[in-house]
Amino acid sequence: MILSDHGLPSFDGFTALALARSRCPEVPFIFVTSALGEEMTISTFESGATGYVLKKDLSKLVPVVERALREAGERTALKQKEQLLRESEQRYRRLIEFCPDAFFVECEDRSCSPT
């Protein structure tokens, strides 16, 4: 989790966000800032920030952090499932290439998909 202000003295928040996205894109990035206009809010999300919290509303920080962590966990789980699916498809392709003749397995008097 990365928390950053927009207006850092020698390093602005958008530069920090760009750096974070290039080095660790899966890590949630939340701006904690004094003020955020509509255009800045749009730029924040278009640049890849996970969320933002105004300093005057720090009571909202915990829910925003919890949501960001939950979404990051869901993205990680989805990536793992996609990887498992790719591996399964590769095994299936190798099996079909190894045995080009189609075959079926009969299970309880009904046709099952090829294995």
PDB file of C-alpha atoms in Angstrom, residues 1-114:
ATOM      1  CA  MET A   1       0.000   0.000   0.000  1.00  0.00           C
ATOM      2  CA  ILE A   2       1.359   3.397  -0.959  1.00  0.00           C
ATOM      3  CA  LEU A   3      -0.057   6.582   0.550  1.00  0.00           C
ATOM      4  CA  SER A   4       1.048   9.871  -0.986  1.00  0.00           C
ATOM      5  CA  ASP A   5       0.174  13.548  -0.973  1.00  0.00           C
ATOM      6  CA  HIS A   6      -0.280  15.382  -4.268  1.00  0.00           C
ATOM      7  CA  GLY A   7       1.916  18.318  -3.334  1.00  0.00           C
ATOM      8  CA  LEU A   8       5.155  17.023  -1.919  1.00  0.00           C
ATOM      9  CA  PRO A   9       7.898  19.661  -1.534  1.00  0.00           C
ATOM     10  CA  SER A  10      10.368  18.290  -4.082  1.00  0.00           C
ATOM     11  CA  PHE A  11       8.429  15.418  -5.583  1.00  0.00           C
ATOM     12  CA  ASP A  12       4.820  15.626  -6.747  1.00  0.00           C
ATOM     13  CA  GLY A  13       2.322  12.855  -6.177  1.00  0.00           C
ATOM     14  CA  PHE A  14       1.745  12.137  -9.866  1.00  0.00           C
ATOM     15  CA  THR A  15       5.453  11.467 -10.323  1.00  0.00           C
ATOM     16  CA  ALA A  16       5.323   9.117  -7.326  1.00  0.00           C
ATOM     17  CA  LEU A  17       2.276   7.407  -8.841  1.00  0.00           C
ATOM     18  CA  ALA A  18       3.968   6.977 -12.230  1.00  0.00           C
ATOM     19  CA  LEU A  19       7.053   5.541 -10.536  1.00  0.00           C
ATOM     20  CA  ALA A  20       4.951   3.165  -8.446  1.00  0.00           C
ATOM     21  CA  ARG A  21       2.939   1.992 -11.470  1.00  0.00           C
ATOM     22  CA  SER A  22       6.116   1.252 -13.421  1.00  0.00           C
ATOM     23  CA  ARG A  23       7.847  -0.633 -10.587  1.00  0.00           C
ATOM     24  CA  CYS A  24       5.011  -2.298  -8.710  1.00  0.00           C
ATOM     25  CA  PRO A  25       1.736  -1.924 -10.623  1.00  0.00           C
ATOM     26  CA  GLU A  26      -0.159  -4.346  -8.395  1.00  0.00           C
ATOM     27  CA  VAL A  27       0.389  -2.272  -5.228  1.00  0.00           C
ATOM     28  CA  PRO A  28      -2.567  -0.036  -4.322  1.00  0.00           C
ATOM     29  CA  PHE A  29      -1.781   3.708  -4.438  1.00  0.00           C
ATOM     30  CA  ILE A  30      -3.922   6.150  -2.466  1.00  0.00           C
ATOM     31  CA  PHE A  31      -3.593   9.918  -2.424  1.00  0.00           C
ATOM     32  CA  VAL A  32      -4.084  11.638   0.923  1.00  0.00           C
ATOM     33  CA  THR A  33      -4.421  15.308   0.145  1.00  0.00           C
ATOM     34  CA  SER A  34      -5.714  18.654   1.404  1.00  0.00           C
ATOM     35  CA  ALA A  35      -7.905  19.463  -1.569  1.00  0.00           C
ATOM     36  CA  LEU A  36      -8.889  17.739  -4.752  1.00  0.00           C
ATOM     37  CA  GLY A  37     -10.912  19.424  -7.468  1.00  0.00           C
ATOM     38  CA  GLU A  38     -12.959  17.584 -10.063  1.00  0.00           C
ATOM     39  CA  GLU A  39     -10.241  17.718 -12.728  1.00  0.00           C
ATOM     40  CA  MET A  40      -7.591  16.557 -10.269  1.00  0.00           C
ATOM     41  CA  THR A  41      -9.841  13.703  -9.153  1.00  0.00           C
ATOM     42  CA  ILE A  42     -10.283  12.563 -12.747  1.00  0.00           C
ATOM     43  CA  SER A  43      -6.525  12.824 -13.384  1.00  0.00           C
ATOM     44  CA  THR A  44      -5.872  10.842 -10.224  1.00  0.00           C
ATOM     45  CA  PHE A  45      -7.873   7.848 -11.416  1.00  0.00           C
ATOM     46  CA  GLU A  46      -6.819   8.144 -15.060  1.00  0.00           C
ATOM     47  CA  SER A  47      -3.207   7.972 -13.868  1.00  0.00           C
ATOM     48  CA  GLY A  48      -3.896   4.700 -12.066  1.00  0.00           C
ATOM     49  CA  ALA A  49      -4.470   5.685  -8.447  1.00  0.00           C
ATOM     50  CA  THR A  50      -6.598   3.290  -6.438  1.00  0.00           C
ATOM     51  CA  GLY A  51      -8.292   6.047  -4.477  1.00  0.00           C
ATOM     52  CA  TYR A  52      -7.949   9.249  -2.526  1.00  0.00           C
ATOM     53  CA  VAL A  53      -8.862  10.636   0.873  1.00  0.00           C
ATOM     54  CA  LEU A  54      -9.039  14.279   1.886  1.00  0.00           C
ATOM     55  CA  LYS A  55      -6.983  15.141   4.957  1.00  0.00           C
ATOM     56  CA  LYS A  56     -10.045  16.750   6.533  1.00  0.00           C
ATOM     57  CA  ASP A  57     -11.856  13.365   6.207  1.00  0.00           C
ATOM     58  CA  LEU A  58      -9.187  10.990   7.523  1.00  0.00           C
ATOM     59  CA  SER A  59     -11.929   8.899   9.114  1.00  0.00           C
ATOM     60  CA  LYS A  60     -12.536   7.599   5.562  1.00  0.00           C
ATOM     61  CA  LEU A  61      -8.950   6.370   5.224  1.00  0.00           C
ATOM     62  CA  VAL A  62      -9.531   2.946   6.798  1.00  0.00           C
ATOM     63  CA  PRO A  63     -12.486   2.027   4.537  1.00  0.00           C
ATOM     64  CA  VAL A  64     -10.595   3.224   1.449  1.00  0.00           C
ATOM     65  CA  VAL A  65      -7.521   1.194   2.443  1.00  0.00           C
ATOM     66  CA  GLU A  66      -9.648  -1.898   3.191  1.00  0.00           C
ATOM     67  CA  ARG A  67     -11.382  -1.623  -0.195  1.00  0.00           C
ATOM     68  CA  ALA A  68      -8.056  -1.152  -2.006  1.00  0.00           C
ATOM     69  CA  LEU A  69      -6.533  -4.195  -0.301  1.00  0.00           C
ATOM     70  CA  ARG A  70      -9.632  -6.317  -0.976  1.00  0.00           C
ATOM     71  CA  GLU A  71      -9.610  -5.327  -4.671  1.00  0.00           C
ATOM     72  CA  ALA A  72      -5.870  -6.030  -4.916  1.00  0.00           C
ATOM     73  CA  GLY A  73      -6.457  -9.472  -3.410  1.00  0.00           C
ATOM     74  CA  GLU A  74      -9.277 -10.132  -5.870  1.00  0.00           C
ATOM     75  CA  ARG A  75      -7.055  -9.093  -8.807  1.00  0.00           C
ATOM     76  CA  THR A  76      -4.290 -11.386  -7.558  1.00  0.00           C
ATOM     77  CA  ALA A  77      -6.723 -14.304  -7.206  1.00  0.00           C
ATOM     78  CA  LEU A  78      -8.083 -13.660 -10.707  1.00  0.00           C
ATOM     79  CA  LYS A  79      -4.564 -13.605 -12.165  1.00  0.00           C
ATOM     80  CA  GLN A  80      -3.816 -16.918 -10.452  1.00  0.00           C
ATOM     81  CA  LYS A  81      -7.008 -18.466 -11.855  1.00  0.00           C
ATOM     82  CA  GLU A  82      -6.166 -17.173 -15.326  1.00  0.00           C
ATOM     83  CA  GLN A  83      -2.680 -18.686 -15.032  1.00  0.00           C
ATOM     84  CA  LEU A  84      -4.130 -22.039 -13.978  1.00  0.00           C
ATOM     85  CA  LEU A  85      -6.527 -21.915 -16.925  1.00  0.00           C
ATOM     86  CA  ARG A  86      -3.661 -21.152 -19.352  1.00  0.00           C
ATOM     87  CA  GLU A  87      -1.677 -24.080 -17.943  1.00  0.00           C
ATOM     88  CA  SER A  88      -4.690 -26.376 -18.273  1.00  0.00           C
ATOM     89  CA  GLU A  89      -5.222 -25.278 -21.862  1.00  0.00           C
ATOM     90  CA  GLN A  90      -1.556 -25.927 -22.632  1.00  0.00           C
ATOM     91  CA  ARG A  91      -1.808 -29.446 -21.167  1.00  0.00           C
ATOM     92  CA  TYR A  92      -4.946 -30.076 -23.218  1.00  0.00           C
ATOM     93  CA  ARG A  93      -3.249 -28.826 -26.416  1.00  0.00           C
ATOM     94  CA  ARG A  94      -0.242 -31.063 -25.783  1.00  0.00           C
ATOM     95  CA  LEU A  95      -2.535 -34.035 -25.221  1.00  0.00           C
ATOM     96  CA  ILE A  96      -4.442 -33.370 -28.440  1.00  0.00           C
ATOM     97  CA  GLU A  97      -1.207 -32.870 -30.390  1.00  0.00           C
ATOM     98  CA  PHE A  98       0.196 -36.090 -28.933  1.00  0.00           C
ATOM     99  CA  CYS A  99      -2.965 -38.022 -29.757  1.00  0.00           C
ATOM    100  CA  PRO A 100      -4.478 -36.444 -32.881  1.00  0.00           C
ATOM    101  CA  ASP A 101      -7.273 -39.009 -33.104  1.00  0.00           C
ATOM    102  CA  ALA A 102     -10.325 -37.967 -31.152  1.00  0.00           C
ATOM    103  CA  PHE A 103     -11.419 -40.184 -28.318  1.00  0.00           C
ATOM    104  CA  PHE A 104     -14.261 -40.129 -25.853  1.00  0.00           C
ATOM    105  CA  VAL A 105     -14.716 -41.653 -22.455  1.00  0.00           C
ATOM    106  CA  GLU A 106     -18.068 -43.106 -21.570  1.00  0.00           C
ATOM    107  CA  CYS A 107     -19.221 -42.415 -18.040  1.00  0.00           C
ATOM    108  CA  GLU A 108     -22.355 -44.085 -16.690  1.00  0.00           C
ATOM    109  CA  ASP A 109     -23.868 -44.720 -20.150  1.00  0.00           C
ATOM    110  CA  ARG A 110     -23.372 -41.152 -21.379  1.00  0.00           C
ATOM    111  CA  SER A 111     -20.653 -39.519 -23.409  1.00  0.00           C
ATOM    112  CA  CYS A 112     -18.196 -37.315 -21.506  1.00  0.00           C
ATOM    113  CA  SER A 113     -16.004 -34.664 -23.027  1.00  0.00           C
ATOM    114  CA  PRO A 114     -12.550 -35.775 -24.246  1.00  0.00           C
TER     115      PRO A 114
END
